[in-house]
mmCIF file of C-alpha atoms in Angstrom:
data_model
loop_
_atom_site.group_PDB
_atom_site.id
_atom_site.type_symbol
_atom_site.label_atom_id
_atom_site.label_comp_id
_atom_site.label_asym_id
_atom_site.label_seq_id
_atom_site.Cartn_x
_atom_site.Cartn_y
_atom_site.Cartn_z
ATOM 1 C CA MET A 33 -7.825 24.562 -9.558
ATOM 2 C CA ASN A 34 -7.647 21.009 -8.202
ATOM 3 C CA PRO A 35 -10.385 20.261 -5.686
ATOM 4 C CA ILE A 36 -9.152 18.649 -2.499
ATOM 5 C CA ILE A 37 -10.937 15.449 -1.534
ATOM 6 C CA PRO A 38 -11.093 15.130 2.255
ATOM 7 C CA LYS A 39 -9.692 11.931 3.784
ATOM 8 C CA THR A 40 -12.486 11.797 6.367
ATOM 9 C CA PRO A 41 -15.590 13.350 4.783
ATOM 10 C CA ASP A 42 -18.927 13.691 6.529
ATOM 11 C CA VAL A 43 -20.925 10.571 5.672
ATOM 12 C CA PRO A 44 -24.728 10.648 5.416
ATOM 13 C CA GLU A 45 -26.868 8.118 7.248
ATOM 14 C CA LEU A 46 -26.938 4.942 5.139
ATOM 15 C CA THR A 47 -29.182 1.904 5.279
ATOM 16 C CA VAL A 48 -27.714 -1.590 5.610
ATOM 17 C CA GLU A 49 -28.582 -2.188 1.953
ATOM 18 C CA GLU A 50 -26.798 0.987 0.839
ATOM 19 C CA ILE A 51 -23.697 0.070 2.852
ATOM 20 C CA HIS A 52 -23.691 -3.428 1.334
ATOM 21 C CA PHE A 53 -24.084 -1.976 -2.176
ATOM 22 C CA LEU A 54 -21.282 0.574 -1.739
ATOM 23 C CA THR A 55 -18.988 -2.045 -0.213
ATOM 24 C CA GLU A 56 -19.578 -4.451 -3.098
ATOM 25 C CA VAL A 57 -19.128 -1.745 -5.757
ATOM 26 C CA THR A 58 -15.936 -0.494 -4.110
ATOM 27 C CA PHE A 59 -14.242 -3.756 -3.172
ATOM 28 C CA GLY A 60 -15.933 -6.336 -5.394
ATOM 29 C CA GLU A 61 -16.840 -9.813 -4.318
ATOM 30 C CA GLN A 62 -14.670 -11.080 -1.481
ATOM 31 C CA THR A 63 -12.407 -13.880 -2.657
ATOM 32 C CA SER A 64 -9.673 -15.954 -1.088
ATOM 33 C CA LEU A 65 -6.126 -14.773 -1.616
ATOM 34 C CA VAL A 66 -3.741 -16.988 -3.552
ATOM 35 C CA PRO A 67 0.063 -16.893 -3.391
ATOM 36 C CA CYS A 68 1.653 -14.350 -5.747
ATOM 37 C CA ASP A 69 5.187 -13.745 -6.920
ATOM 38 C CA ALA A 70 5.418 -10.337 -5.236
ATOM 39 C CA LEU A 71 3.559 -7.790 -3.158
ATOM 40 C CA PHE A 72 3.327 -4.124 -4.210
ATOM 41 C CA VAL A 73 2.833 -1.725 -1.297
ATOM 42 C CA PHE A 74 1.684 1.748 -2.277
ATOM 43 C CA GLY A 75 3.042 4.430 0.037
ATOM 44 C CA GLY A 76 0.881 5.705 2.850
ATOM 45 C CA THR A 77 0.909 6.788 6.459
ATOM 46 C CA HIS A 78 -1.628 4.317 7.845
ATOM 47 C CA ALA A 79 -0.245 1.337 9.786
ATOM 48 C CA GLY A 80 -2.391 -0.968 7.676
ATOM 49 C CA HIS A 81 0.131 -0.601 4.863
ATOM 50 C CA TRP A 82 2.844 -2.472 6.734
ATOM 51 C CA GLU A 83 0.592 -4.603 8.945
ATOM 52 C CA LYS A 84 -1.121 -6.190 5.928
ATOM 53 C CA ALA A 85 2.216 -6.582 4.131
ATOM 54 C CA ILE A 86 3.648 -8.413 7.155
ATOM 55 C CA GLU A 87 0.542 -10.577 7.369
ATOM 56 C CA ALA A 88 0.731 -11.511 3.668
ATOM 57 C CA TYR A 89 4.410 -12.434 3.974
ATOM 58 C CA GLN A 90 3.889 -14.474 7.152
ATOM 59 C CA LYS A 91 0.995 -16.361 5.530
ATOM 60 C CA GLY A 92 3.298 -17.311 2.657
ATOM 61 C CA LEU A 93 1.331 -15.323 0.097
ATOM 62 C CA VAL A 94 4.460 -13.543 -1.207
ATOM 63 C CA LYS A 95 8.220 -13.893 -1.154
ATOM 64 C CA LYS A 96 9.199 -10.441 -2.467
ATOM 65 C CA ILE A 97 7.838 -7.084 -1.340
ATOM 66 C CA ILE A 98 8.062 -3.856 -3.349
ATOM 67 C CA VAL A 99 7.527 -0.778 -1.161
ATOM 68 C CA THR A 100 6.919 2.714 -2.514
ATOM 69 C CA GLY A 101 6.413 6.140 -1.021
ATOM 70 C CA GLY A 102 8.204 9.377 -0.408
ATOM 71 C CA ILE A 103 6.614 12.365 1.256
ATOM 72 C CA SER A 104 3.345 13.617 -0.187
ATOM 73 C CA PRO A 105 3.496 17.386 -0.714
ATOM 74 C CA THR A 106 -0.293 17.697 -0.454
ATOM 75 C CA GLY A 107 -1.390 14.791 1.718
ATOM 76 C CA THR A 108 -2.279 14.972 5.374
ATOM 77 C CA PRO A 109 -0.710 12.090 7.302
ATOM 78 C CA ASN A 110 -2.850 9.668 9.247
ATOM 79 C CA PRO A 111 -3.384 11.038 12.775
ATOM 80 C CA SER A 112 -1.385 8.111 14.197
ATOM 81 C CA TRP A 113 1.684 8.932 12.028
ATOM 82 C CA VAL A 114 4.557 9.841 14.380
ATOM 83 C CA HIS A 115 7.389 9.753 11.840
ATOM 84 C CA GLY A 116 7.378 13.412 10.791
ATOM 85 C CA LYS A 117 8.937 13.980 7.367
ATOM 86 C CA THR A 118 10.459 10.498 7.085
ATOM 87 C CA PRO A 119 9.567 9.021 3.667
ATOM 88 C CA GLU A 120 6.681 6.572 3.895
ATOM 89 C CA ALA A 121 8.645 3.734 2.285
ATOM 90 C CA GLU A 122 11.431 4.013 4.856
ATOM 91 C CA VAL A 123 8.973 3.647 7.737
ATOM 92 C CA ILE A 124 7.231 0.719 6.034
ATOM 93 C CA VAL A 125 10.558 -1.039 5.329
ATOM 94 C CA GLU A 126 11.655 -0.499 8.931
ATOM 95 C CA CYS A 127 8.466 -2.181 10.147
ATOM 96 C CA LEU A 128 8.890 -5.088 7.702
ATOM 97 C CA LEU A 129 12.462 -5.651 8.880
ATOM 98 C CA ALA A 130 11.386 -5.454 12.544
ATOM 99 C CA ALA A 131 8.833 -8.191 11.780
ATOM 100 C CA GLY A 132 11.635 -10.473 10.590
ATOM 101 C CA ILE A 133 11.244 -10.141 6.832
ATOM 102 C CA PRO A 134 14.718 -10.546 5.281
ATOM 103 C CA LYS A 135 16.184 -7.410 3.704
ATOM 104 C CA GLU A 136 16.972 -9.281 0.474
ATOM 105 C CA ASN A 137 13.223 -9.852 -0.053
ATOM 106 C CA ILE A 138 12.392 -6.128 0.158
ATOM 107 C CA PHE A 139 12.761 -3.651 -2.709
ATOM 108 C CA TYR A 140 11.882 -0.004 -2.175
ATOM 109 C CA GLU A 141 11.909 3.515 -3.506
ATOM 110 C CA ASN A 142 11.408 6.609 -1.356
ATOM 111 C CA ARG A 143 10.954 9.439 -3.895
ATOM 112 C CA SER A 144 7.372 9.037 -5.130
ATOM 113 C CA THR A 145 4.786 11.609 -4.118
ATOM 114 C CA ASN A 146 1.667 10.145 -5.744
ATOM 115 C CA THR A 147 0.235 6.885 -7.073
ATOM 116 C CA LEU A 148 1.577 7.325 -10.603
ATOM 117 C CA GLU A 149 5.084 7.960 -9.298
ATOM 118 C CA ASN A 150 4.750 4.916 -6.993
ATOM 119 C CA VAL A 151 4.436 2.751 -10.087
ATOM 120 C CA LEU A 152 6.947 4.586 -12.298
ATOM 121 C CA PHE A 153 9.687 4.691 -9.645
ATOM 122 C CA ALA A 154 9.046 1.073 -8.620
ATOM 123 C CA LYS A 155 9.839 0.067 -12.206
ATOM 124 C CA GLU A 156 13.304 1.579 -11.682
ATOM 125 C CA ILE A 157 14.098 -0.646 -8.677
ATOM 126 C CA PHE A 158 12.308 -3.891 -9.569
ATOM 127 C CA ASP A 159 12.161 -5.942 -12.783
ATOM 128 C CA PHE A 160 8.466 -6.738 -13.171
ATOM 129 C CA GLU A 161 9.307 -8.930 -16.186
ATOM 130 C CA THR A 162 10.548 -11.544 -13.689
ATOM 131 C CA ILE A 163 7.115 -12.152 -12.142
ATOM 132 C CA GLU A 164 3.737 -13.370 -13.331
ATOM 133 C CA SER A 165 1.472 -12.376 -10.451
ATOM 134 C CA LEU A 166 1.269 -9.401 -8.119
ATOM 135 C CA LEU A 167 -0.662 -8.775 -4.922
ATOM 136 C CA PHE A 168 -1.022 -5.157 -3.848
ATOM 137 C CA ILE A 169 -1.861 -3.064 -0.818
#
């Protein structure tokens, strides 16, 4: 039986030091972003997926964006998700296009249902041999 990990678990009271430690262990030392050949966007139902992708593109950090995400059979969408059973990648791409990112700079797949499939199916629609650096969300 696979245990289900809640998206919003109850969090115990933490000291400032404990929060700092957990933040550093989880995210590492904060560094400045450098331009990359492409951006890989893992599927998800939180607006941050497309907002950060748009921000990276507008800052000139990437020229190509690879978007992944179908419909998770086990996941619970973010409470703000209003797109029903529309594949995550299709919503993300729609938002990227609405922000003025040219269609020819966006590559996407809409079948993946987990992180492993995000990567495997992205390899079917994008030639990663053509790039040297990758930023991801």
